Coordinates of C-alpha atoms in Angstrom, one line a residue:
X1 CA 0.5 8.8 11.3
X2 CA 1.5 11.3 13.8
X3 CA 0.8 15.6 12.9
X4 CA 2.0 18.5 15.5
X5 CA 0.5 21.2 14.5
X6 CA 1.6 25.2 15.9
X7 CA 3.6 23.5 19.0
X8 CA 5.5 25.5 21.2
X9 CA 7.7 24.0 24.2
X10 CA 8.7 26.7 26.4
X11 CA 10.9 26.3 29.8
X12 CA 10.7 28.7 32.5
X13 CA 12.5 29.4 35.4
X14 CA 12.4 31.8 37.9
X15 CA 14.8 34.3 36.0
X16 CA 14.8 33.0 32.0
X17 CA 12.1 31.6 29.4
X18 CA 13.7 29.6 27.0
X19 CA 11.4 28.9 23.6
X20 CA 12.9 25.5 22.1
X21 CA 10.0 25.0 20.0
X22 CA 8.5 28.0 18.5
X23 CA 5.0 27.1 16.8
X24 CA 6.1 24.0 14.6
X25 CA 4.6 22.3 12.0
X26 CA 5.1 19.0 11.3
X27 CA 3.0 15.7 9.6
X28 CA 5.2 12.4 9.9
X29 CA 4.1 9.6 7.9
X30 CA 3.6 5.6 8.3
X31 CA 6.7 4.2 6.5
X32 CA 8.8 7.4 6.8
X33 CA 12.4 7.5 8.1
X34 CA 13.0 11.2 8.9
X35 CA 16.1 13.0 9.8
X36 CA 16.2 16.1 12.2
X37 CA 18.9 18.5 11.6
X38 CA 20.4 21.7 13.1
X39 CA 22.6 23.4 15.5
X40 CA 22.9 22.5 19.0
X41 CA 20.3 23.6 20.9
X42 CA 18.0 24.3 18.2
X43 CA 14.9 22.4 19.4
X44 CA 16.3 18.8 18.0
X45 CA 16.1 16.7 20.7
X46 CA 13.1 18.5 22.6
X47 CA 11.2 17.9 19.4
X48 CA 12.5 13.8 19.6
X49 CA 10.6 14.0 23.2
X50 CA 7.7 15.4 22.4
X51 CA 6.9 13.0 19.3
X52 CA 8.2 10.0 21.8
X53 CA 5.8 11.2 24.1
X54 CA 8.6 12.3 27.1
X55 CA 7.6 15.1 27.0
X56 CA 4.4 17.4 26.5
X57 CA 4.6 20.9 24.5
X58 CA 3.5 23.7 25.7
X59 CA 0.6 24.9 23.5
X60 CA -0.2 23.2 20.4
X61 CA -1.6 20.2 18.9
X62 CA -0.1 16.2 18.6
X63 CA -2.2 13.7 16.8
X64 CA -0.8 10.9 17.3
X65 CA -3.0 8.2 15.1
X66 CA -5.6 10.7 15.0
X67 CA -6.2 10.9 18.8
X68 CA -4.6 14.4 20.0
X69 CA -2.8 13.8 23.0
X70 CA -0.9 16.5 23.7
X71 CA -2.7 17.1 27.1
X72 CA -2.1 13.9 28.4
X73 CA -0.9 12.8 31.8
X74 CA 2.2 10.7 31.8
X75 CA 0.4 7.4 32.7
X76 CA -1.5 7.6 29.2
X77 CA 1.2 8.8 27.4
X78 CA 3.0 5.9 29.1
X79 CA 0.7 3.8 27.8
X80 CA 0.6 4.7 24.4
X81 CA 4.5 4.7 24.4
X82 CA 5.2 1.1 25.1
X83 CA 2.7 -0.2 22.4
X84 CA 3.9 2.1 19.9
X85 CA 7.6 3.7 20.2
X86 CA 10.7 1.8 20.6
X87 CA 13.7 4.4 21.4
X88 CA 17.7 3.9 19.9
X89 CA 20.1 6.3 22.0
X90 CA 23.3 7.6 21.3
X91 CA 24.7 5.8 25.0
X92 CA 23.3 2.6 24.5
X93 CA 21.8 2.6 27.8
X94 CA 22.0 -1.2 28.1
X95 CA 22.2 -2.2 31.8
X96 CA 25.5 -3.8 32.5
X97 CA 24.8 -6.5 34.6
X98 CA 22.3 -8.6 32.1
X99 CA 23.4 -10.5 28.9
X100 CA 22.5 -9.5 25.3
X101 CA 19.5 -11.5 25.9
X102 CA 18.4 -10.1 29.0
X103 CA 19.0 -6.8 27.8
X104 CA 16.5 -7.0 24.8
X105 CA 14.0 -9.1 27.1
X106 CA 13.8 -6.3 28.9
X107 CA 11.8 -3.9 26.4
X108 CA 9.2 -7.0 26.8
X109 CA 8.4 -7.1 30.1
X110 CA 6.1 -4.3 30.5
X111 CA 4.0 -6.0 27.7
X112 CA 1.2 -8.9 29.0
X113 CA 3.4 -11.9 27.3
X114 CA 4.0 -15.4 28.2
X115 CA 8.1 -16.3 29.0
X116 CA 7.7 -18.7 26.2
X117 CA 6.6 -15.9 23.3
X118 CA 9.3 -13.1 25.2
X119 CA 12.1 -15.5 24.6
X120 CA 11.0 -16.5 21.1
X121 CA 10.7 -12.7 20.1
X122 CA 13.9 -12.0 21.6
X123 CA 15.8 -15.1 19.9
X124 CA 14.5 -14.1 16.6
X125 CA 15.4 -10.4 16.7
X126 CA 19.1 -11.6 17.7
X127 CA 19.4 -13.5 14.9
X128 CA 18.1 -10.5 12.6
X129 CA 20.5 -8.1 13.9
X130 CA 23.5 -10.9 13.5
X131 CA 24.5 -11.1 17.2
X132 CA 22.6 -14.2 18.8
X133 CA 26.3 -15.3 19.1
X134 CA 26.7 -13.1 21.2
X135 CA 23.6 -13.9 23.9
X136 CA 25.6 -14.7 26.5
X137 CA 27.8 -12.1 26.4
X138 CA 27.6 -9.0 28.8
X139 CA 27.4 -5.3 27.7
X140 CA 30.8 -4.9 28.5
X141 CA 32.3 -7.7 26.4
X142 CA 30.9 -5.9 23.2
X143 CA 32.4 -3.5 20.9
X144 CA 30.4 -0.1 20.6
X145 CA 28.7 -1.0 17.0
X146 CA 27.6 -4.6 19.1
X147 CA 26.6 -2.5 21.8
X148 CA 24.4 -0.5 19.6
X149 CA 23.0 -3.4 17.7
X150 CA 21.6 -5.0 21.2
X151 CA 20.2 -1.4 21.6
X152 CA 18.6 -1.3 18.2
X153 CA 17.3 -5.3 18.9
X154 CA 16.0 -3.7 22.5
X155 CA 14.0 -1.1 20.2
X156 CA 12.0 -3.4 17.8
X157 CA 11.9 -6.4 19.6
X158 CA 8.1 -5.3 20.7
X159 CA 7.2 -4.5 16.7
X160 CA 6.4 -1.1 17.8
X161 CA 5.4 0.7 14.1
X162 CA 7.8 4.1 15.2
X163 CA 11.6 4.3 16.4
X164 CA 13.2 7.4 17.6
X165 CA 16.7 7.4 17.1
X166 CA 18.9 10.4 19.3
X167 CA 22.2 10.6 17.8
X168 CA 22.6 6.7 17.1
X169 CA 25.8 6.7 15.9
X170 CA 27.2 9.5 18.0
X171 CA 29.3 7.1 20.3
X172 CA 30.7 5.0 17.3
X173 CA 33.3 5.3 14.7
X174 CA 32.5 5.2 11.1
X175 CA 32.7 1.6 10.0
X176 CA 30.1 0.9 12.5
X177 CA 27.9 3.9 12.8
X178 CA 27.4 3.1 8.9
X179 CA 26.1 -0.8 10.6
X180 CA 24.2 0.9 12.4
X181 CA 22.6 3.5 9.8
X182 CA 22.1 0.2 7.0
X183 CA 20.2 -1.9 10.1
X184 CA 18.0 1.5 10.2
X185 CA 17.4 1.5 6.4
X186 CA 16.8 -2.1 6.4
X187 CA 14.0 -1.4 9.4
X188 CA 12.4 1.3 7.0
X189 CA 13.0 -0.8 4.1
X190 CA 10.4 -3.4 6.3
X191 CA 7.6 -1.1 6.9
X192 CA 9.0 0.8 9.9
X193 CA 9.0 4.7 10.1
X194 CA 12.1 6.1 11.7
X195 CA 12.7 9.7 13.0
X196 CA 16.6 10.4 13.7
X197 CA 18.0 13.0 15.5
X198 CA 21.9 13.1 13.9
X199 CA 24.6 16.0 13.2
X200 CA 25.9 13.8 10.1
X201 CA 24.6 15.0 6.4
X202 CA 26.2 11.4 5.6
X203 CA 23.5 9.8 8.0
X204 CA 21.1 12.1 7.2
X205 CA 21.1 10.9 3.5
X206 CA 19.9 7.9 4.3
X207 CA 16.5 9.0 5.3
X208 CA 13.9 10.0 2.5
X209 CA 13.2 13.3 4.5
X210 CA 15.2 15.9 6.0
X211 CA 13.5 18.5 8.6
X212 CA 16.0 21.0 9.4
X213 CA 15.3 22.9 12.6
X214 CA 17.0 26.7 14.0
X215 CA 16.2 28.2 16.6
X216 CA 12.7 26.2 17.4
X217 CA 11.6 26.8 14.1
X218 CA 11.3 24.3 10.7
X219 CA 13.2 26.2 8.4
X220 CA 13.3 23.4 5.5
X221 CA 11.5 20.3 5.2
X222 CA 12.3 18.1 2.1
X223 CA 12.2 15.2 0.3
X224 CA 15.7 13.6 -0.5
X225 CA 16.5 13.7 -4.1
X226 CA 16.9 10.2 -5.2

């Protein structure tokens, strides 16, 4: 599904180069739910940007469905994101003056769909994620784990085949960042491949894989042992 092959990401400033990916390897699979591990600032989330197509590396190679597109301007990447990629963060980022509804609409309106399919879409992926009670409802009026279950909805609610999830449970408190990690598995469980970005070896054990970065570098990279 998607392969970065020797990719370097480096940022330069006037006085310091910083090397936050340092000639990675990586091959990510359809139907695999991945967890990225390490210390802070060891390339995580850089990584997460460049495989979400935010971001470009450096030097290397990113297949992407067999098309390498590390060179490409942010229009086409732009392109490619919104029929692909749906993105879970650890903020939420759910605009506070729309409903639940309007919220997860929103993911849909960059896509050529009548009203009549957007609401549809958007009515059924409430009612998988257990919160078309709460459609009327603004951000604010949530709890965090609701708040993060609207973000979640927001992220599949186009059927993209890849989420990237940045620290998705970061914000929450155990009872519901575990919601949130069993909605995840559930979404893998259906055919979708997941790459998460999390501190947590508890989270990280629900992925199959674990890709542990230092430094810019993929020191392991290993099944989970069932």
């Amino acid at each position: 599904m998607l392969k970065l092959h020797n990719m370097y990401k480096v940022y330069r400033t006037d006085e310091v180069e910083t090397v936050a990916l340092n000639g990675v390897n990586v091959e990510i699979n359809q139907g695999d739910f991945i967890a990225v591990m390490g210390p802070s600032g060891c390339g995580k989330s850089t990584l997460l940007n460049i495989v979400g197509l935010l971001d470009s590396p450096s030097e290397g190679d990113y297949y992407f469905f067999d098309e390498n597109v590390a060179g490409y301007s942010e229009k086409q990447r732009s392109e490619i994101r919104k029929k692909n990629i749906g993105f879970i963060f650890q903020s939420f980022n759910l605009i506070d003056q729309l409903n639940v509804a309007e919220n997860i609409e929103l993911a849909l309106l960059y896509h050529d769909m009548p009203s009549a399919e957007r609401k549809q879409r958007v009515a059924d992926v409430m009612d998988r994620m257990g919160i078309a009670h709460r459609a009327k409802h603004m951000p604010g009026q949530l709890s965090g784990g609701q708040q993060q279950r609207v973000a979640v909805a927001r992220a599949v609610v186009g059927n993209q085949p890849l989420i990237l999830a940045d620290e998705p449970t970061g914000n929450l408190d155990s009872a519901h960042g575990q919601e949130v990690m069993e909605l995840l598995r559930t979404l893998n469980a259906e055919g979708t491949t997941i790459v998460m970005v999390t501190h947590s070896p508890a989270h990280a054990d629900y992925a199959r894989r674990t890709v542990n970065l230092f430094d810019g570098h993929v020191v392991t990279d290993a099944l989970r042992a069932a």
